[in-house]
PDB file of C-alpha atoms in Angstrom:
ATOM      1  CA  UNK A   1      81.084  37.251  10.715  1.00  0.00           C
ATOM      2  CA  UNK A   2      80.525  34.557   8.088  1.00  0.00           C
ATOM      3  CA  UNK A   3      79.078  35.748   4.846  1.00  0.00           C
ATOM      4  CA  UNK A   4      77.592  34.396   1.644  1.00  0.00           C
ATOM      5  CA  UNK A   5      76.925  37.161  -0.830  1.00  0.00           C
ATOM      6  CA  UNK A   6      74.733  36.876  -3.874  1.00  0.00           C
ATOM      7  CA  UNK A   7      75.376  39.511  -6.489  1.00  0.00           C
ATOM      8  CA  UNK A   8      71.807  40.481  -7.330  1.00  0.00           C
ATOM      9  CA  UNK A   9      68.774  40.503  -5.032  1.00  0.00           C
ATOM     10  CA  UNK A  10      66.323  41.079  -7.896  1.00  0.00           C
ATOM     11  CA  UNK A  11      66.612  40.396 -11.617  1.00  0.00           C
ATOM     12  CA  UNK A  12      64.141  40.676 -14.465  1.00  0.00           C
ATOM     13  CA  UNK A  13      65.047  38.915 -17.700  1.00  0.00           C
ATOM     14  CA  UNK A  14      63.405  38.038 -20.991  1.00  0.00           C
ATOM     15  CA  UNK A  15      62.717  34.517 -22.219  1.00  0.00           C
ATOM     16  CA  UNK A  16      65.752  33.174 -24.060  1.00  0.00           C
ATOM     17  CA  UNK A  17      68.279  35.440 -22.342  1.00  0.00           C
ATOM     18  CA  UNK A  18      71.393  34.023 -20.710  1.00  0.00           C
ATOM     19  CA  UNK A  19      71.415  34.663 -16.984  1.00  0.00           C
ATOM     20  CA  UNK A  20      74.328  34.575 -14.543  1.00  0.00           C
ATOM     21  CA  UNK A  21      73.778  34.387 -10.804  1.00  0.00           C
ATOM     22  CA  UNK A  22      76.929  34.921  -8.790  1.00  0.00           C
ATOM     23  CA  UNK A  23      77.692  33.783  -5.270  1.00  0.00           C
ATOM     24  CA  UNK A  24      80.763  34.519  -3.161  1.00  0.00           C
ATOM     25  CA  UNK A  25      81.617  33.175   0.301  1.00  0.00           C
ATOM     26  CA  UNK A  26      84.348  34.432   2.595  1.00  0.00           C
ATOM     27  CA  UNK A  27      84.610  31.400   4.889  1.00  0.00           C
ATOM     28  CA  UNK A  28      87.003  29.222   2.859  1.00  0.00           C
ATOM     29  CA  UNK A  29      84.294  26.542   2.606  1.00  0.00           C
ATOM     30  CA  UNK A  30      84.840  23.553   0.334  1.00  0.00           C
ATOM     31  CA  UNK A  31      81.172  22.932  -0.405  1.00  0.00           C
ATOM     32  CA  UNK A  32      78.896  25.299  -2.273  1.00  0.00           C
ATOM     33  CA  UNK A  33      75.302  24.804  -3.354  1.00  0.00           C
ATOM     34  CA  UNK A  34      72.574  26.346  -5.463  1.00  0.00           C
ATOM     35  CA  UNK A  35      68.983  25.831  -4.336  1.00  0.00           C
ATOM     36  CA  UNK A  36      65.747  26.973  -5.840  1.00  0.00           C
ATOM     37  CA  UNK A  37      62.899  27.993  -3.523  1.00  0.00           C
ATOM     38  CA  UNK A  38      59.276  27.914  -4.648  1.00  0.00           C
ATOM     39  CA  UNK A  39      56.121  28.198  -2.517  1.00  0.00           C
ATOM     40  CA  UNK A  40      54.932  24.800  -1.323  1.00  0.00           C
ATOM     41  CA  UNK A  41      58.001  23.032  -2.722  1.00  0.00           C
ATOM     42  CA  UNK A  42      60.613  24.097  -0.217  1.00  0.00           C
ATOM     43  CA  UNK A  43      64.286  24.200  -1.157  1.00  0.00           C
ATOM     44  CA  UNK A  44      65.313  22.046  -4.106  1.00  0.00           C
ATOM     45  CA  UNK A  45      68.947  21.435  -4.931  1.00  0.00           C
ATOM     46  CA  UNK A  46      70.032  22.392  -8.444  1.00  0.00           C
ATOM     47  CA  UNK A  47      73.791  21.795  -8.357  1.00  0.00           C
ATOM     48  CA  UNK A  48      76.542  21.586  -5.811  1.00  0.00           C
ATOM     49  CA  UNK A  49      80.315  21.658  -5.783  1.00  0.00           C
ATOM     50  CA  UNK A  50      82.710  20.173  -3.245  1.00  0.00           C
ATOM     51  CA  UNK A  51      85.897  21.517  -4.770  1.00  0.00           C
ATOM     52  CA  UNK A  52      87.163  23.950  -7.372  1.00  0.00           C
ATOM     53  CA  UNK A  53      86.160  22.853 -10.891  1.00  0.00           C
ATOM     54  CA  UNK A  54      84.087  19.995  -9.419  1.00  0.00           C
ATOM     55  CA  UNK A  55      80.324  19.920  -9.747  1.00  0.00           C
ATOM     56  CA  UNK A  56      77.527  17.460  -9.191  1.00  0.00           C
ATOM     57  CA  UNK A  57      73.907  17.535 -10.236  1.00  0.00           C
ATOM     58  CA  UNK A  58      71.261  17.939  -7.622  1.00  0.00           C
ATOM     59  CA  UNK A  59      67.588  17.085  -7.908  1.00  0.00           C
ATOM     60  CA  UNK A  60      66.592  19.595 -10.612  1.00  0.00           C
ATOM     61  CA  UNK A  61      69.633  20.395 -12.826  1.00  0.00           C
ATOM     62  CA  UNK A  62      67.769  20.606 -16.145  1.00  0.00           C
ATOM     63  CA  UNK A  63      68.090  24.020 -17.756  1.00  0.00           C
ATOM     64  CA  UNK A  64      70.976  25.069 -15.494  1.00  0.00           C
ATOM     65  CA  UNK A  65      74.734  24.848 -15.442  1.00  0.00           C
ATOM     66  CA  UNK A  66      77.335  25.979 -12.915  1.00  0.00           C
ATOM     67  CA  UNK A  67      80.898  27.155 -12.771  1.00  0.00           C
ATOM     68  CA  UNK A  68      83.410  27.084  -9.951  1.00  0.00           C
ATOM     69  CA  UNK A  69      86.764  28.448 -11.048  1.00  0.00           C
ATOM     70  CA  UNK A  70      87.771  29.719  -7.609  1.00  0.00           C
ATOM     71  CA  UNK A  71      87.054  28.282  -4.187  1.00  0.00           C
ATOM     72  CA  UNK A  72      85.100  31.296  -2.994  1.00  0.00           C
ATOM     73  CA  UNK A  73      82.886  31.759  -6.061  1.00  0.00           C
ATOM     74  CA  UNK A  74      80.085  29.582  -7.439  1.00  0.00           C
ATOM     75  CA  UNK A  75      78.038  30.747 -10.405  1.00  0.00           C
ATOM     76  CA  UNK A  76      74.675  29.500 -11.622  1.00  0.00           C
ATOM     77  CA  UNK A  77      73.989  29.884 -15.333  1.00  0.00           C
ATOM     78  CA  UNK A  78      70.691  29.743 -17.128  1.00  0.00           C
ATOM     79  CA  UNK A  79      71.686  29.263 -20.766  1.00  0.00           C
ATOM     80  CA  UNK A  80      68.285  30.263 -22.120  1.00  0.00           C
ATOM     81  CA  UNK A  81      65.919  31.511 -19.464  1.00  0.00           C
ATOM     82  CA  UNK A  82      62.333  30.333 -19.515  1.00  0.00           C
ATOM     83  CA  UNK A  83      59.288  31.544 -17.611  1.00  0.00           C
ATOM     84  CA  UNK A  84      59.220  28.386 -15.474  1.00  0.00           C
ATOM     85  CA  UNK A  85      62.599  29.402 -14.084  1.00  0.00           C
ATOM     86  CA  UNK A  86      61.033  32.392 -12.366  1.00  0.00           C
ATOM     87  CA  UNK A  87      61.918  31.718  -8.750  1.00  0.00           C
ATOM     88  CA  UNK A  88      64.017  32.580  -5.704  1.00  0.00           C
ATOM     89  CA  UNK A  89      67.551  31.209  -5.960  1.00  0.00           C
ATOM     90  CA  UNK A  90      69.563  30.585  -2.821  1.00  0.00           C
ATOM     91  CA  UNK A  91      73.280  29.961  -2.645  1.00  0.00           C
ATOM     92  CA  UNK A  92      74.811  28.188   0.350  1.00  0.00           C
ATOM     93  CA  UNK A  93      78.203  27.014   1.512  1.00  0.00           C
ATOM     94  CA  UNK A  94      79.475  24.606   4.142  1.00  0.00           C
ATOM     95  CA  UNK A  95      82.456  22.758   5.469  1.00  0.00           C
ATOM     96  CA  UNK A  96      82.349  18.967   5.156  1.00  0.00           C
ATOM     97  CA  UNK A  97      80.702  17.301   8.139  1.00  0.00           C
ATOM     98  CA  UNK A  98      83.116  15.430  10.387  1.00  0.00           C
ATOM     99  CA  UNK A  99      82.305  13.061  13.211  1.00  0.00           C
ATOM    100  CA  UNK A 100      82.895  14.845  16.481  1.00  0.00           C
ATOM    101  CA  UNK A 101      83.619  18.054  14.636  1.00  0.00           C
ATOM    102  CA  UNK A 102      81.942  20.276  12.128  1.00  0.00           C
ATOM    103  CA  UNK A 103      78.211  19.720  11.666  1.00  0.00           C
ATOM    104  CA  UNK A 104      78.117  20.512   7.966  1.00  0.00           C
ATOM    105  CA  UNK A 105      75.867  23.478   8.708  1.00  0.00           C
ATOM    106  CA  UNK A 106      74.781  25.360   5.599  1.00  0.00           C
ATOM    107  CA  UNK A 107      75.300  29.123   5.453  1.00  0.00           C
ATOM    108  CA  UNK A 108      72.869  30.728   3.049  1.00  0.00           C
ATOM    109  CA  UNK A 109      72.933  33.942   1.084  1.00  0.00           C
ATOM    110  CA  UNK A 110      69.901  36.219   1.096  1.00  0.00           C
ATOM    111  CA  UNK A 111      68.707  34.993  -2.266  1.00  0.00           C
ATOM    112  CA  UNK A 112      68.262  36.268  -5.806  1.00  0.00           C
ATOM    113  CA  UNK A 113      64.702  36.675  -6.985  1.00  0.00           C
ATOM    114  CA  UNK A 114      64.595  36.084 -10.728  1.00  0.00           C
ATOM    115  CA  UNK A 115      61.608  36.970 -12.878  1.00  0.00           C
ATOM    116  CA  UNK A 116      61.595  35.747 -16.471  1.00  0.00           C
ATOM    117  CA  UNK A 117      59.111  37.508 -18.735  1.00  0.00           C
TER     118      UNK A 117
ATOM    119  CA  UNK B   1      63.184  12.046  -2.186  1.00  0.00           C
ATOM    120  CA  UNK B   2      61.980  14.975  -0.115  1.00  0.00           C
ATOM    121  CA  UNK B   3      61.205  14.417   3.568  1.00  0.00           C
ATOM    122  CA  UNK B   4      57.585  15.173   4.417  1.00  0.00           C
ATOM    123  CA  UNK B   5      56.853  17.963   6.853  1.00  0.00           C
ATOM    124  CA  UNK B   6      53.648  18.509   8.775  1.00  0.00           C
ATOM    125  CA  UNK B   7      51.754  20.645   9.331  1.00  0.00           C
ATOM    126  CA  UNK B   8      52.221  22.928   6.326  1.00  0.00           C
ATOM    127  CA  UNK B   9      51.247  25.935   8.383  1.00  0.00           C
ATOM    128  CA  UNK B  10      50.431  26.731  11.975  1.00  0.00           C
ATOM    129  CA  UNK B  11      49.187  29.875  13.688  1.00  0.00           C
ATOM    130  CA  UNK B  12      49.486  30.286  17.422  1.00  0.00           C
ATOM    131  CA  UNK B  13      49.478  32.905  20.139  1.00  0.00           C
ATOM    132  CA  UNK B  14      52.526  34.031  22.019  1.00  0.00           C
ATOM    133  CA  UNK B  15      53.272  31.592  24.812  1.00  0.00           C
ATOM    134  CA  UNK B  16      51.673  28.582  23.125  1.00  0.00           C
ATOM    135  CA  UNK B  17      53.532  25.453  22.104  1.00  0.00           C
ATOM    136  CA  UNK B  18      53.908  23.908  18.659  1.00  0.00           C
ATOM    137  CA  UNK B  19      55.301  20.712  17.156  1.00  0.00           C
ATOM    138  CA  UNK B  20      56.615  20.350  13.617  1.00  0.00           C
ATOM    139  CA  UNK B  21      57.197  16.881  12.229  1.00  0.00           C
ATOM    140  CA  UNK B  22      59.566  15.640   9.560  1.00  0.00           C
ATOM    141  CA  UNK B  23      59.435  12.113   8.222  1.00  0.00           C
ATOM    142  CA  UNK B  24      61.321  10.227   5.566  1.00  0.00           C
ATOM    143  CA  UNK B  25      60.567   7.159   3.472  1.00  0.00           C
ATOM    144  CA  UNK B  26      64.221   6.123   3.639  1.00  0.00           C
ATOM    145  CA  UNK B  27      66.673   5.490   6.457  1.00  0.00           C
ATOM    146  CA  UNK B  28      67.792   8.638   8.231  1.00  0.00           C
ATOM    147  CA  UNK B  29      71.285   9.155   9.601  1.00  0.00           C
ATOM    148  CA  UNK B  30      70.920  12.767  10.550  1.00  0.00           C
ATOM    149  CA  UNK B  31      68.441  15.624  10.409  1.00  0.00           C
ATOM    150  CA  UNK B  32      69.115  19.341  10.067  1.00  0.00           C
ATOM    151  CA  UNK B  33      66.633  22.009  11.097  1.00  0.00           C
ATOM    152  CA  UNK B  34      66.631  25.546   9.657  1.00  0.00           C
ATOM    153  CA  UNK B  35      64.449  28.596  10.122  1.00  0.00           C
ATOM    154  CA  UNK B  36      63.830  31.269   7.508  1.00  0.00           C
ATOM    155  CA  UNK B  37      62.301  34.562   8.575  1.00  0.00           C
ATOM    156  CA  UNK B  38      60.402  36.526   5.986  1.00  0.00           C
ATOM    157  CA  UNK B  39      62.760  38.123   3.466  1.00  0.00           C
ATOM    158  CA  UNK B  40      65.849  36.630   5.086  1.00  0.00           C
ATOM    159  CA  UNK B  41      68.226  33.747   4.475  1.00  0.00           C
ATOM    160  CA  UNK B  42      67.541  30.377   6.136  1.00  0.00           C
ATOM    161  CA  UNK B  43      69.518  29.977   9.345  1.00  0.00           C
ATOM    162  CA  UNK B  44      70.746  26.738  10.899  1.00  0.00           C
ATOM    163  CA  UNK B  45      69.077  25.761  14.170  1.00  0.00           C
ATOM    164  CA  UNK B  46      70.491  22.347  14.975  1.00  0.00           C
ATOM    165  CA  UNK B  47      71.559  18.962  13.698  1.00  0.00           C
ATOM    166  CA  UNK B  48      70.561  15.634  15.208  1.00  0.00           C
ATOM    167  CA  UNK B  49      72.951  12.801  14.563  1.00  0.00           C
ATOM    168  CA  UNK B  50      71.911   9.771  16.570  1.00  0.00           C
ATOM    169  CA  UNK B  51      68.699   7.889  17.025  1.00  0.00           C
ATOM    170  CA  UNK B  52      66.866   9.256  20.037  1.00  0.00           C
ATOM    171  CA  UNK B  53      69.082  12.298  20.254  1.00  0.00           C
ATOM    172  CA  UNK B  54      67.515  15.494  21.465  1.00  0.00           C
ATOM    173  CA  UNK B  55      68.929  18.940  21.109  1.00  0.00           C
ATOM    174  CA  UNK B  56      67.899  22.392  22.219  1.00  0.00           C
ATOM    175  CA  UNK B  57      68.231  25.943  20.991  1.00  0.00           C
ATOM    176  CA  UNK B  58      66.690  28.505  23.348  1.00  0.00           C
ATOM    177  CA  UNK B  59      63.200  27.081  23.935  1.00  0.00           C
ATOM    178  CA  UNK B  60      63.309  25.176  20.679  1.00  0.00           C
ATOM    179  CA  UNK B  61      64.207  21.516  20.977  1.00  0.00           C
ATOM    180  CA  UNK B  62      64.118  18.531  18.666  1.00  0.00           C
ATOM    181  CA  UNK B  63      64.065  14.771  18.795  1.00  0.00           C
ATOM    182  CA  UNK B  64      65.181  12.179  16.293  1.00  0.00           C
ATOM    183  CA  UNK B  65      63.663   8.723  16.079  1.00  0.00           C
ATOM    184  CA  UNK B  66      65.859   6.746  13.729  1.00  0.00           C
ATOM    185  CA  UNK B  67      63.603   3.702  13.817  1.00  0.00           C
ATOM    186  CA  UNK B  68      60.524   5.660  12.809  1.00  0.00           C
ATOM    187  CA  UNK B  69      62.598   7.675  10.328  1.00  0.00           C
ATOM    188  CA  UNK B  70      61.301  10.913  11.704  1.00  0.00           C
ATOM    189  CA  UNK B  71      62.243  14.008  13.645  1.00  0.00           C
ATOM    190  CA  UNK B  72      60.112  16.505  15.534  1.00  0.00           C
ATOM    191  CA  UNK B  73      60.814  20.134  16.371  1.00  0.00           C
ATOM    192  CA  UNK B  74      59.253  21.436  19.595  1.00  0.00           C
ATOM    193  CA  UNK B  75      58.680  25.144  20.116  1.00  0.00           C
ATOM    194  CA  UNK B  76      57.847  25.853  23.738  1.00  0.00           C
ATOM    195  CA  UNK B  77      56.241  29.065  24.978  1.00  0.00           C
ATOM    196  CA  UNK B  78      56.447  30.601  21.495  1.00  0.00           C
ATOM    197  CA  UNK B  79      57.745  34.122  21.080  1.00  0.00           C
ATOM    198  CA  UNK B  80      56.951  36.538  18.263  1.00  0.00           C
ATOM    199  CA  UNK B  81      60.506  36.060  17.014  1.00  0.00           C
ATOM    200  CA  UNK B  82      59.790  32.380  16.302  1.00  0.00           C
ATOM    201  CA  UNK B  83      57.645  33.307  13.301  1.00  0.00           C
ATOM    202  CA  UNK B  84      59.059  32.046  10.025  1.00  0.00           C
ATOM    203  CA  UNK B  85      59.279  28.974   7.861  1.00  0.00           C
ATOM    204  CA  UNK B  86      60.944  25.905   9.334  1.00  0.00           C
ATOM    205  CA  UNK B  87      62.676  23.379   7.126  1.00  0.00           C
ATOM    206  CA  UNK B  88      64.065  19.973   7.906  1.00  0.00           C
ATOM    207  CA  UNK B  89      66.881  18.652   5.759  1.00  0.00           C
ATOM    208  CA  UNK B  90      68.135  15.112   5.437  1.00  0.00           C
ATOM    209  CA  UNK B  91      71.243  13.772   3.683  1.00  0.00           C
ATOM    210  CA  UNK B  92      70.575  12.746   0.122  1.00  0.00           C
ATOM    211  CA  UNK B  93      73.256  10.088   0.244  1.00  0.00           C
ATOM    212  CA  UNK B  94      75.512   8.389   2.729  1.00  0.00           C
ATOM    213  CA  UNK B  95      78.214  10.971   2.186  1.00  0.00           C
ATOM    214  CA  UNK B  96      75.925  13.609   3.705  1.00  0.00           C
ATOM    215  CA  UNK B  97      77.428  16.186   1.352  1.00  0.00           C
ATOM    216  CA  UNK B  98      74.062  17.378   0.194  1.00  0.00           C
ATOM    217  CA  UNK B  99      70.756  17.867   1.943  1.00  0.00           C
ATOM    218  CA  UNK B 100      67.258  17.311   0.666  1.00  0.00           C
ATOM    219  CA  UNK B 101      64.792  19.666   2.319  1.00  0.00           C
ATOM    220  CA  UNK B 102      61.146  19.274   3.168  1.00  0.00           C
ATOM    221  CA  UNK B 103      58.605  21.715   1.770  1.00  0.00           C
ATOM    222  CA  UNK B 104      58.621  23.755   4.966  1.00  0.00           C
ATOM    223  CA  UNK B 105      56.230  24.641   7.779  1.00  0.00           C
ATOM    224  CA  UNK B 106      55.103  28.236   8.036  1.00  0.00           C
ATOM    225  CA  UNK B 107      54.791  29.248  11.671  1.00  0.00           C
ATOM    226  CA  UNK B 108      53.029  32.479  12.630  1.00  0.00           C
ATOM    227  CA  UNK B 109      53.072  33.648  16.233  1.00  0.00           C
ATOM    228  CA  UNK B 110      50.498  36.297  17.054  1.00  0.00           C
ATOM    229  CA  UNK B 111      50.617  38.652  20.058  1.00  0.00           C
TER     230      UNK B 111
END
């Protein structure tokens, strides 16, 4: 069964702390994504990666960075957490979409709920 | 730019039908639909690739009108298990590597 695992379901951090959110997938997917989910705003893309050591900014990258040293692992880093980064963070992975083949379906992890005090 | 979903929320009784709409201000080449049950990860329902294409998943079907830049999700004879938040996602760029999601439609099915 395909699996995307996020290391922490719940985190509480203080303003100014450095925060690492880890995500591991076991499907050998090229693409990995970090989304942020807030009520009324849906899922907003923070960063994504289509290959090891490659990264691209999504819609809301400010205040975040990412790291992808291995194909299966994609980390989201908050260099100095702020209260407005309190949110649910969702990691996802996918294969590239191909005509007549793979749909590019996203497989999501269960999320990491971060509270910044 | 985020696609616009409507309605934001809908409550219905078991056995009733519902329609969720997703529209975009830019040209659409494909539309993904996902469902997220409370406390769970979003799960892929279907992708629509061509204008006018319709797909089905159990009693959930969808249509895609490329010209109108919109897609609709149809839930027929709703079951309790259909409750959740439904998201549509559209490619951010031509490469379709990344999706931009709508704000979601919260569907509640009551017994």
